[in-house]
Short mmCIF file of C-alpha atoms in Angstrom, two decimals:
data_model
loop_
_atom_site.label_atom_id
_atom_site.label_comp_id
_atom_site.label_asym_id
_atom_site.label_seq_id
_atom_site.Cartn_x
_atom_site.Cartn_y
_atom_site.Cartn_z
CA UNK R 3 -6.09 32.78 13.62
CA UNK R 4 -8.96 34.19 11.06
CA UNK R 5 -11.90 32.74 12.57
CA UNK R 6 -15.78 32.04 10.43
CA UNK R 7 -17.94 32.41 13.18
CA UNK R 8 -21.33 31.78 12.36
CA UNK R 9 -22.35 34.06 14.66
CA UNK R 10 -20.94 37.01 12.10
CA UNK R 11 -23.15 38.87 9.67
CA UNK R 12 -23.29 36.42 5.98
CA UNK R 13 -21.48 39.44 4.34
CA UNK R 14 -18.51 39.86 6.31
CA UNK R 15 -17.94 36.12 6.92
CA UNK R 16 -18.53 35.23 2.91
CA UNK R 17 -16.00 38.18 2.39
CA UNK R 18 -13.57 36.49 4.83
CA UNK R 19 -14.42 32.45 3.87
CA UNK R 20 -13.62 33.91 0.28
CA UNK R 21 -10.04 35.61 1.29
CA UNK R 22 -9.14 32.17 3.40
CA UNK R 23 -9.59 29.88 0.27
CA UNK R 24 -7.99 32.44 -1.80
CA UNK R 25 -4.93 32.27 0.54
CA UNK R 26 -4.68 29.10 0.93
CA UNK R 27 -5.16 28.30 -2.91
CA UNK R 28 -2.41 30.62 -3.03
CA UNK R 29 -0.10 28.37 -0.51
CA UNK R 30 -0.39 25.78 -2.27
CA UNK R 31 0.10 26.95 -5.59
CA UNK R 32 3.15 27.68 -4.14
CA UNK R 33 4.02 24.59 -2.84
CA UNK R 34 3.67 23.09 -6.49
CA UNK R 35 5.76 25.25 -7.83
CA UNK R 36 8.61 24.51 -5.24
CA UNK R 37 8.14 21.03 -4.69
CA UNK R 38 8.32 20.36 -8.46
CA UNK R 39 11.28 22.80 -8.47
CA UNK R 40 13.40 21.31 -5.36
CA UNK R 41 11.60 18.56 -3.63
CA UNK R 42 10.17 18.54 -0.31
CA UNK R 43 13.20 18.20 1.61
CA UNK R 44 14.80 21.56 0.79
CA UNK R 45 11.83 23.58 0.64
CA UNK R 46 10.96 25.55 3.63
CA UNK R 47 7.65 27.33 5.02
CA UNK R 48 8.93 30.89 4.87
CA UNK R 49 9.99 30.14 1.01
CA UNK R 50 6.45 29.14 0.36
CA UNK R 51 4.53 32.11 1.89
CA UNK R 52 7.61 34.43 0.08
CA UNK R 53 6.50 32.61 -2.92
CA UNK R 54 3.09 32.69 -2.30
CA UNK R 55 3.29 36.82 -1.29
CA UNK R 56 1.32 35.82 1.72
CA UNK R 57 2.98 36.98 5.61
CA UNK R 58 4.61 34.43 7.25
CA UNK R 59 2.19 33.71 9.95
CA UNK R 60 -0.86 32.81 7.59
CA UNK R 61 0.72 29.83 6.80
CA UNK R 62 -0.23 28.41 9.98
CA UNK R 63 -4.17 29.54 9.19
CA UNK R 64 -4.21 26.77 6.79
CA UNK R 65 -1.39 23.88 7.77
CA UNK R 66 0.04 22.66 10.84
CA UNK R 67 3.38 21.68 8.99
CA UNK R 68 5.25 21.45 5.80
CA UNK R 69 4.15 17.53 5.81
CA UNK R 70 0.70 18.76 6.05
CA UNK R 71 0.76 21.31 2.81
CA UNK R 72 2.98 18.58 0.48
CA UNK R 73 0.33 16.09 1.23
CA UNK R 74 -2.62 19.01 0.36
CA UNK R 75 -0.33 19.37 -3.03
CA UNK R 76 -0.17 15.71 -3.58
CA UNK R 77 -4.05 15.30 -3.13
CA UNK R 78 -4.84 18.41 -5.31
CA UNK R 79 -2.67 16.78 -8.23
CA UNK R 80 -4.32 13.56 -7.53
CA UNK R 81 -8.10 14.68 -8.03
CA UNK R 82 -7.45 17.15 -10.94
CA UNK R 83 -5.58 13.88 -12.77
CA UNK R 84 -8.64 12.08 -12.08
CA UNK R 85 -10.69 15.04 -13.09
CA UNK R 86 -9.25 15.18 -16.13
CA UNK R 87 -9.76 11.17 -16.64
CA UNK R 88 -14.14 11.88 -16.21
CA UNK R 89 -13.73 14.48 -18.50
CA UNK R 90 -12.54 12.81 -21.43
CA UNK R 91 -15.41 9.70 -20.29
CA UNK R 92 -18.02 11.21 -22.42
CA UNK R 93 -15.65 10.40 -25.42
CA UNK R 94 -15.58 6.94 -24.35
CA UNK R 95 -18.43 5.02 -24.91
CA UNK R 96 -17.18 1.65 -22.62
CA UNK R 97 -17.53 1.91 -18.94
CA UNK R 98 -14.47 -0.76 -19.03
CA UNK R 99 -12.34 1.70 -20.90
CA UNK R 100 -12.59 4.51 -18.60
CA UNK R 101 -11.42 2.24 -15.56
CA UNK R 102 -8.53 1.53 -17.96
CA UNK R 103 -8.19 5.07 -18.56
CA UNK R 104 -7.50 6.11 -15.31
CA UNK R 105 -5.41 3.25 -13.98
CA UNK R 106 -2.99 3.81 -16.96
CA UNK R 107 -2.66 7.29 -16.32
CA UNK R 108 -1.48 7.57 -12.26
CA UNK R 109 0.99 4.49 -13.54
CA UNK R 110 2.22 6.40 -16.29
CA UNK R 111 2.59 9.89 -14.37
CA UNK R 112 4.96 7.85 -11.90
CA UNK R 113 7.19 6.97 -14.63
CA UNK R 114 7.01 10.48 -16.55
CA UNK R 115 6.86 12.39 -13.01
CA UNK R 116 9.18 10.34 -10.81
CA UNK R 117 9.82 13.54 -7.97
CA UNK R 118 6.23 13.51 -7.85
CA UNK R 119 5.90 9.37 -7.59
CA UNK R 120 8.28 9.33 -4.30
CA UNK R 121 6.88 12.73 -2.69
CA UNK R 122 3.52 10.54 -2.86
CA UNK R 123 4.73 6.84 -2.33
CA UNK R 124 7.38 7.75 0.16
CA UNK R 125 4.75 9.34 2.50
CA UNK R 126 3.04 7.66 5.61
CA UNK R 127 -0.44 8.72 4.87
CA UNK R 128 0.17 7.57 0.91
CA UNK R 129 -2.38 4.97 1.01
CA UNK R 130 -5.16 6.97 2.44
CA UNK R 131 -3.98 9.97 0.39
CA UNK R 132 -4.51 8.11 -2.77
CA UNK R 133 -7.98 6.59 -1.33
CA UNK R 134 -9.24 9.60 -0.29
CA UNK R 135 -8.53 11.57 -3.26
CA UNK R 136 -9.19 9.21 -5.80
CA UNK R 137 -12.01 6.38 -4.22
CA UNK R 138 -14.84 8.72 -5.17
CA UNK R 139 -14.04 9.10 -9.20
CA UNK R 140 -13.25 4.90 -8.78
CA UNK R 141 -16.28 4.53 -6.79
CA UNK R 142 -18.76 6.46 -9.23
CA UNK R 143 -16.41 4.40 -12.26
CA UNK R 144 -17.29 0.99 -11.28
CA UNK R 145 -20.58 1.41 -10.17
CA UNK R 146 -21.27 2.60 -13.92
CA UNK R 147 -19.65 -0.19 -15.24
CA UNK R 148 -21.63 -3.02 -13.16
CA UNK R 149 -24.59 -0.83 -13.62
CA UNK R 150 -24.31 -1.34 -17.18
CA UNK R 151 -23.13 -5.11 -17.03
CA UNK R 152 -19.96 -4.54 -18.70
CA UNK R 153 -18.40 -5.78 -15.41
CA UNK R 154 -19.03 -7.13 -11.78
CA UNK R 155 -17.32 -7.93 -8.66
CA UNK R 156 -18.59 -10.09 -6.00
CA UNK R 157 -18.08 -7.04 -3.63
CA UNK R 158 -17.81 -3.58 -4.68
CA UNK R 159 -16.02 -2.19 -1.42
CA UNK R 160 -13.56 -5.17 -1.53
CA UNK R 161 -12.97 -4.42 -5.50
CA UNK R 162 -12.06 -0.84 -5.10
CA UNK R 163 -9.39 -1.95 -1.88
CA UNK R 164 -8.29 -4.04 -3.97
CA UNK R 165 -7.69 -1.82 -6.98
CA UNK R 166 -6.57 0.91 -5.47
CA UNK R 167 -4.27 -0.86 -3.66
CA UNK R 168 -2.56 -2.41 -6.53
CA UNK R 169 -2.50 0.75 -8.28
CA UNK R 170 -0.45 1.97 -5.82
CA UNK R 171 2.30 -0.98 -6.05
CA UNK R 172 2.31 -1.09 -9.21
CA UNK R 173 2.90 2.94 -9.13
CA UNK R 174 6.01 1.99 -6.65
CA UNK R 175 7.20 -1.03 -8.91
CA UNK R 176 7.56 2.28 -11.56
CA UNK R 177 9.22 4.50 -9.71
CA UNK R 178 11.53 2.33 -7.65
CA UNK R 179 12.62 1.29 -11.59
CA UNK R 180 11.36 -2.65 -11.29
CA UNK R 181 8.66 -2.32 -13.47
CA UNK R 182 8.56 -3.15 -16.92
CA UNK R 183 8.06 -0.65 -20.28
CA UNK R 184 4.23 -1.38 -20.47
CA UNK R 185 3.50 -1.73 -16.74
CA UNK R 186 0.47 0.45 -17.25
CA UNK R 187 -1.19 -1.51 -19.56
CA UNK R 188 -0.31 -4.92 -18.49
CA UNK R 189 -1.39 -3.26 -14.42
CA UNK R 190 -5.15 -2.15 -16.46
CA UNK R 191 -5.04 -5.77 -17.85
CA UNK R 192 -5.13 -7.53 -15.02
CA UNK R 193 -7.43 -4.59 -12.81
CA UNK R 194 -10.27 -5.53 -15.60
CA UNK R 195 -9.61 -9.24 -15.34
CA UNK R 196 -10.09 -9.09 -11.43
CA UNK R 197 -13.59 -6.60 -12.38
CA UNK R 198 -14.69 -9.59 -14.25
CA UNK R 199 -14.07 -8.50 -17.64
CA UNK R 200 -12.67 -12.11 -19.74
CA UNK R 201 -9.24 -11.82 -20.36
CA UNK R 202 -9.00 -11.40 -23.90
CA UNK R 203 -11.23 -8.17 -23.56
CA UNK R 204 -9.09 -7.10 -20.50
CA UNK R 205 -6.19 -7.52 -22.73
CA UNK R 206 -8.14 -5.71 -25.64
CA UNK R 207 -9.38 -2.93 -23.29
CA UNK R 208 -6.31 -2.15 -21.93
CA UNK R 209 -4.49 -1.63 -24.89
CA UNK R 210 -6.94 0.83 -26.47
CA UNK R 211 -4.95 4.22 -27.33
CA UNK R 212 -5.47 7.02 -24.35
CA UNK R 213 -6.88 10.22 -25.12
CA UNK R 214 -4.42 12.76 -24.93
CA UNK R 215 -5.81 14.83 -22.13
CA UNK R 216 -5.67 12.08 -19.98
CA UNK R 217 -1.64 11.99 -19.96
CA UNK R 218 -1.27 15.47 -20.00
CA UNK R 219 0.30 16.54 -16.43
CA UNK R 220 -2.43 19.10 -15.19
CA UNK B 22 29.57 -4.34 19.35
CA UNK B 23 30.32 -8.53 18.94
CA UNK B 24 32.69 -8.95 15.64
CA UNK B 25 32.27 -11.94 13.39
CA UNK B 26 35.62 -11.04 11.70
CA UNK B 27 36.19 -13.75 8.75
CA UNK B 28 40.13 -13.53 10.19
CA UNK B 29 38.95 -15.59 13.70
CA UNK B 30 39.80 -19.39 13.30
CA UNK B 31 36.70 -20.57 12.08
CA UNK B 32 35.50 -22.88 15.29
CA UNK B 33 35.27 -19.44 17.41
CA UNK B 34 33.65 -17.68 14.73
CA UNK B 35 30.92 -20.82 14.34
CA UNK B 36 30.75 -20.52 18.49
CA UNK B 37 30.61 -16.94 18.23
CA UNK B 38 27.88 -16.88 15.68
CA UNK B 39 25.52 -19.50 17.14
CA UNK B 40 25.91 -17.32 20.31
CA UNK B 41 24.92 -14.21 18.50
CA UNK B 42 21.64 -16.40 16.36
CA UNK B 43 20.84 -17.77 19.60
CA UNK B 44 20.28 -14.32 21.22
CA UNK B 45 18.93 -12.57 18.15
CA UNK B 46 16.36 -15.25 18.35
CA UNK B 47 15.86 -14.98 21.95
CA UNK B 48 15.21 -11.10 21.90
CA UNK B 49 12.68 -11.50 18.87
CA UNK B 50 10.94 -14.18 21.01
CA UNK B 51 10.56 -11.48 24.20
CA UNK B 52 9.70 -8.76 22.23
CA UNK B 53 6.80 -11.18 20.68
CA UNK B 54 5.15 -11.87 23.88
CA UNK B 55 5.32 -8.39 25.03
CA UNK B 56 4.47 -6.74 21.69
CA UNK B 57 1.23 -9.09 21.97
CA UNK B 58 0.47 -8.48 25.79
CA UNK B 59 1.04 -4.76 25.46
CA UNK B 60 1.39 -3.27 21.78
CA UNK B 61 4.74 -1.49 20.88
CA UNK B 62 4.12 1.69 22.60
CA UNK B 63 4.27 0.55 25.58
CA UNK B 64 6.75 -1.76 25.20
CA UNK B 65 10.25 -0.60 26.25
CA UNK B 66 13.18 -2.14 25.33
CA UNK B 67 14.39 -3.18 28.70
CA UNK B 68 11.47 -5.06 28.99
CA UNK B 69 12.55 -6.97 26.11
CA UNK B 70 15.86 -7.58 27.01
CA UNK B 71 14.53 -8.93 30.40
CA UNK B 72 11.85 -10.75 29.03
CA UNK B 73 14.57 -12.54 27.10
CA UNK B 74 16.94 -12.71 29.96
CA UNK B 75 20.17 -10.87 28.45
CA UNK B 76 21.79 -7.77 28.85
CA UNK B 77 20.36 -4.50 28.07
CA UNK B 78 23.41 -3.44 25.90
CA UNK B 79 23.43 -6.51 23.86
CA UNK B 80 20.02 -5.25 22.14
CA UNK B 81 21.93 -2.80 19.99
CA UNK B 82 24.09 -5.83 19.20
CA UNK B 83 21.11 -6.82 17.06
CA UNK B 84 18.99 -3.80 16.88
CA UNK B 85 19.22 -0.28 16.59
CA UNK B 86 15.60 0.66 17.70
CA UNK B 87 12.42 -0.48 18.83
CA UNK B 88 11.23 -0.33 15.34
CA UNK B 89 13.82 -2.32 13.89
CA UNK B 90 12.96 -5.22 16.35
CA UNK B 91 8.85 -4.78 15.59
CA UNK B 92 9.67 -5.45 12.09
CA UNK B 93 11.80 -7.99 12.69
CA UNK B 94 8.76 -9.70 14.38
CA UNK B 95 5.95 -8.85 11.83
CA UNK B 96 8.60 -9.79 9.19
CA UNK B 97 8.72 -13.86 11.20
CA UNK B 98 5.42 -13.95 11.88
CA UNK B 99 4.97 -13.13 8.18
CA UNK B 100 6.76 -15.57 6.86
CA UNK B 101 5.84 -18.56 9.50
CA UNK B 102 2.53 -18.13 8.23
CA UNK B 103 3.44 -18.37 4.69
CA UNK B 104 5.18 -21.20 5.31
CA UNK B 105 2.32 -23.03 7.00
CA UNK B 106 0.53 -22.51 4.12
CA UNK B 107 3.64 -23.42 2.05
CA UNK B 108 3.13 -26.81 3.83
CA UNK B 109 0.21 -27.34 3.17
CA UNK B 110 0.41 -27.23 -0.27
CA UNK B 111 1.39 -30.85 -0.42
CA UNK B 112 -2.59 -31.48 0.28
CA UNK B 113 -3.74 -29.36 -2.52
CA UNK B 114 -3.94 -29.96 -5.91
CA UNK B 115 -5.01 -27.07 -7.51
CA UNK B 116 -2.19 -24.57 -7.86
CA UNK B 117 -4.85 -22.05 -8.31
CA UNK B 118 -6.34 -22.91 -4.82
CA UNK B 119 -2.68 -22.71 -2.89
CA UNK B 120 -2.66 -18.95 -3.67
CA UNK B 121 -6.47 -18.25 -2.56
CA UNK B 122 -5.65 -19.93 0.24
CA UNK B 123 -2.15 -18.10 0.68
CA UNK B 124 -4.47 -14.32 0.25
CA UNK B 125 -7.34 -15.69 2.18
CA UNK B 126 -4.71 -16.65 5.62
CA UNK B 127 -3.44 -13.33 5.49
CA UNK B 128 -6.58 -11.44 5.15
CA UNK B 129 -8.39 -13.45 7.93
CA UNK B 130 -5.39 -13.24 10.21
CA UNK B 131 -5.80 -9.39 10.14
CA UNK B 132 -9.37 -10.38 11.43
CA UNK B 133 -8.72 -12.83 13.91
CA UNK B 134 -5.35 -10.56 15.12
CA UNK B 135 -6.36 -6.89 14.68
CA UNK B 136 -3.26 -6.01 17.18
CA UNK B 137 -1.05 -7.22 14.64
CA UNK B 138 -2.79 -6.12 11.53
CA UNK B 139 -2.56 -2.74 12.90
CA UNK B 140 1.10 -3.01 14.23
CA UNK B 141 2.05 -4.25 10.58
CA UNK B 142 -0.08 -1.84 8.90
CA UNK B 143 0.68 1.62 10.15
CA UNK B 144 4.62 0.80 10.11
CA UNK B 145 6.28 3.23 7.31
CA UNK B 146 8.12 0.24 5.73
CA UNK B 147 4.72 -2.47 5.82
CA UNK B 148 4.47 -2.45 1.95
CA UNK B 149 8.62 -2.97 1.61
CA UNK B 150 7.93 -5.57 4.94
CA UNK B 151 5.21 -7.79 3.17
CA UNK B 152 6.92 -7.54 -0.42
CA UNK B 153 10.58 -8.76 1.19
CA UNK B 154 8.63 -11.46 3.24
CA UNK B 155 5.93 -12.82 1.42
CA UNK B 156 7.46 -11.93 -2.35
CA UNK B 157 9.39 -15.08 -2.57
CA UNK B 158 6.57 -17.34 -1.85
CA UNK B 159 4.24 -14.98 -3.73
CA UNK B 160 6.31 -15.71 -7.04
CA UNK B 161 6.76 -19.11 -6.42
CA UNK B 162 3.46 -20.22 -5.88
CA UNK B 163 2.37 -17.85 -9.12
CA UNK B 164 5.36 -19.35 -11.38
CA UNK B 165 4.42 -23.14 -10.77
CA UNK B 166 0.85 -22.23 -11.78
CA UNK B 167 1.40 -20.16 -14.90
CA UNK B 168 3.99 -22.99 -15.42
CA UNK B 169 1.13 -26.04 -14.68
CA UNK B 170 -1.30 -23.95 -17.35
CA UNK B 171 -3.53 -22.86 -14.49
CA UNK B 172 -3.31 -19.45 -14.35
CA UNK B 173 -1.64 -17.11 -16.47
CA UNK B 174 -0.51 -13.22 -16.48
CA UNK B 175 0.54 -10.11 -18.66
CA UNK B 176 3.33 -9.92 -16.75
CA UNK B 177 4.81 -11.62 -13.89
CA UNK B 178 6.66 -8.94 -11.77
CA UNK B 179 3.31 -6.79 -12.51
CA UNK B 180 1.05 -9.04 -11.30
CA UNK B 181 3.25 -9.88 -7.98
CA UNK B 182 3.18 -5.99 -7.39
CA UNK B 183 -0.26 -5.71 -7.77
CA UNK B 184 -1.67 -8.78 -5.48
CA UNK B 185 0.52 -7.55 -3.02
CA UNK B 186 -0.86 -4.26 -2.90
CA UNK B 187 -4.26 -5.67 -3.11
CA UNK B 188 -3.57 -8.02 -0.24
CA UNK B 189 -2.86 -5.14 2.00
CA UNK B 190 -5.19 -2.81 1.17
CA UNK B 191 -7.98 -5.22 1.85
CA UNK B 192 -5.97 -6.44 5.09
CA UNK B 193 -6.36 -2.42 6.12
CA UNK B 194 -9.98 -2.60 5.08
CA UNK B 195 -9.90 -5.38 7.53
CA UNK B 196 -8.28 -3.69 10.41
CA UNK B 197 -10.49 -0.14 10.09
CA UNK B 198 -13.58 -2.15 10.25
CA UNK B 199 -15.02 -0.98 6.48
CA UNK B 200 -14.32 -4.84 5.14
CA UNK B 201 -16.86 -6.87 4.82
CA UNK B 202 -17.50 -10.52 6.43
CA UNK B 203 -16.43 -12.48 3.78
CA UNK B 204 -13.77 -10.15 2.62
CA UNK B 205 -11.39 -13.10 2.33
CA UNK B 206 -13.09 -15.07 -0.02
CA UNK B 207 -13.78 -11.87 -2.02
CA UNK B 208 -10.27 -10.32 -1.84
CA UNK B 209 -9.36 -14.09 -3.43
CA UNK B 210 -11.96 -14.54 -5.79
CA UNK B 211 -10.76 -11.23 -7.38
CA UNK B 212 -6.62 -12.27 -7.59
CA UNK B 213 -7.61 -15.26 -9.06
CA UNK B 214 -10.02 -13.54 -11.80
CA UNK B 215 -6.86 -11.32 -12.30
CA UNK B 216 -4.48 -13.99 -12.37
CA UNK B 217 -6.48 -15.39 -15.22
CA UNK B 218 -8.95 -17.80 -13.78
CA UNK B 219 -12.48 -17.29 -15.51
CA UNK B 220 -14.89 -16.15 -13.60
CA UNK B 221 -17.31 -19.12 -12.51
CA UNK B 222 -13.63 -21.25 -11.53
CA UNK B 223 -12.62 -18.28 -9.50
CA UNK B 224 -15.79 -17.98 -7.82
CA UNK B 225 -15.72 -21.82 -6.95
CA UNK B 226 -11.78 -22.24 -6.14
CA UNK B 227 -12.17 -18.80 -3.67
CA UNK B 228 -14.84 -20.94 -1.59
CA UNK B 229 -13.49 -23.96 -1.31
CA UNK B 230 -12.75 -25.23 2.24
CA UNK B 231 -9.26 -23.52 4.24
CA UNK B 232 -7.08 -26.58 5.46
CA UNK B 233 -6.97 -25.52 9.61
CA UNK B 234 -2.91 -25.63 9.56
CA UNK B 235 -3.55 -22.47 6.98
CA UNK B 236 -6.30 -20.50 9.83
CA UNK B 237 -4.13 -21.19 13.09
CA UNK B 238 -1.59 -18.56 14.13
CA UNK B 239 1.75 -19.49 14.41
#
């Protein structure tokens, strides 16, 4: 097992810090590729690391199992989607319209990605996945958009919960085929609603046309 | 393995099947108590098939795990307690206030019952549990007030989906202790805002005053 001891000299252990990441970057890179290719189920740790050009055994440097990499995958996906959502914010001027924004987009990459809606909903840790990856970008999102009065909530911590966790239903209503054509935007409507925005600007809001980059699969 | 073959004369197959109810129910019972005396991990089934006085190998008549039988018994308790509230409803006016009151039981019971929360909450299936149990009275209660011209939504089967997931993400919030006091009233305030209650009414109908047969445990 590489170790970083900070008892090392900087140079060696930045040298070493720099080859781990690059590794395990690497690994799951991989992964993607696989997953995406022939789901979780039939892909196996030694095709990864083959895939990866990494030796077998540095697999286990990084992840304690094949759960434990998919889930790294699935939270990597996660963050650059919602990287890709604050990057497009500067375009949009309404603080309401980016919340849209990004709730529309995770329902809409269930429907267009379904593989990649099960490997995520099917999992235990799903819910603390999802909160973990993406409650920082809906943190920093709401507290804009009470900062600037656009909306409020009579708890923020409760609010986000809440959101998040019907994001994630709504997500399963898509890929388990209940859901109807405009899910997204009637699941946005009813977010803003419940972030105080009146309902004939939640309705408004969420029908607003999405920047491109913000479907776009990264 | 009992057999209620359809080809039995019928009054053995009634005898036969009120025998079988009678010790499903029995089982679920036992495994209740011990499930709240000593959480599922330490319960094994043999205690439960003592506890409910029958024989060890008619568990699997019913069952085919532990698991199965812990949902079985999140799944009752589930849906005793929306039926208390279900009762209730006879009281209240307000269609509006039978579901705040509905959200608010469930998110205070995960309070006042954090062994359950947590037993309902970590299982694989508690999303699939809480939609198949509380889903029917969950539509219900949100058709007759849509209907009455109290509330209204997008889309129904969207906004079922998403107070459900709501409803147990705050529950979790609950459970791990990051919820705050009122999160009931909050949680509530912010379904009926998305449900299509203005603001100031959602505020007001969230506070109002829980009926006790809603708070007690069943």
């Amino acid at each position: 097992m590489a170790t970083d001891s900070v008892h090392q000299v900087p140079r060696t252990s930045d040298r070493q810090t720099r080859r781990k990441n690059e590794t395990r970057a690497k690994l799951i890179a991989a992964a993607r590729v696989l997953l995406a290719r022939q789901g979780a189920e039939a892909t196996r740790i030694q095709e990864i690391t083959e895939e990866a050009d990494v030796g077998f055994g540095s697999f286990y440097n990084h992840f304690s199992s094949k759960e434990e990499i998919v889930e790294a995958v699935l939270s990597e996906t996660l963050v650059s989607q919602a990287a890709a959502v604050a990057a497009v914010e500067k375009e949009i001027d309404d603080p309401a319209e980016v919340i849209s924004a990004a709730h529309r987009s995770f329902v809409l990459r269930a429907r267009s990605d379904p593989d990649w809606g099960w490997l995520l909903l099917r999992l235990d840790a799903s819910h603390d996945l999802v909160t973990n990856a993406l409650g920082p970008f809906a943190r920093r999102d709401l507290k804009a958009a009470t900062k600037a009065g656009r909306l409020n909530v009579p708890d923020l911590g409760v609010a986000l919960s809440a959101q998040g966790g019907a994001m994630i239903a709504v997500m399963r209503s898509v890929v388990d085929g209940t859901a109807p054509e405009d899910a997204d935007i009637f699941h946005a409507e009813g977010v803003l609603r419940m972030l105080g925005l009146p309902a004939d600007e939640a309705a408004e809001v969420a029908r607003r046309p999405l920047p491109a980059a913000v479907t776009e699969q990264p």
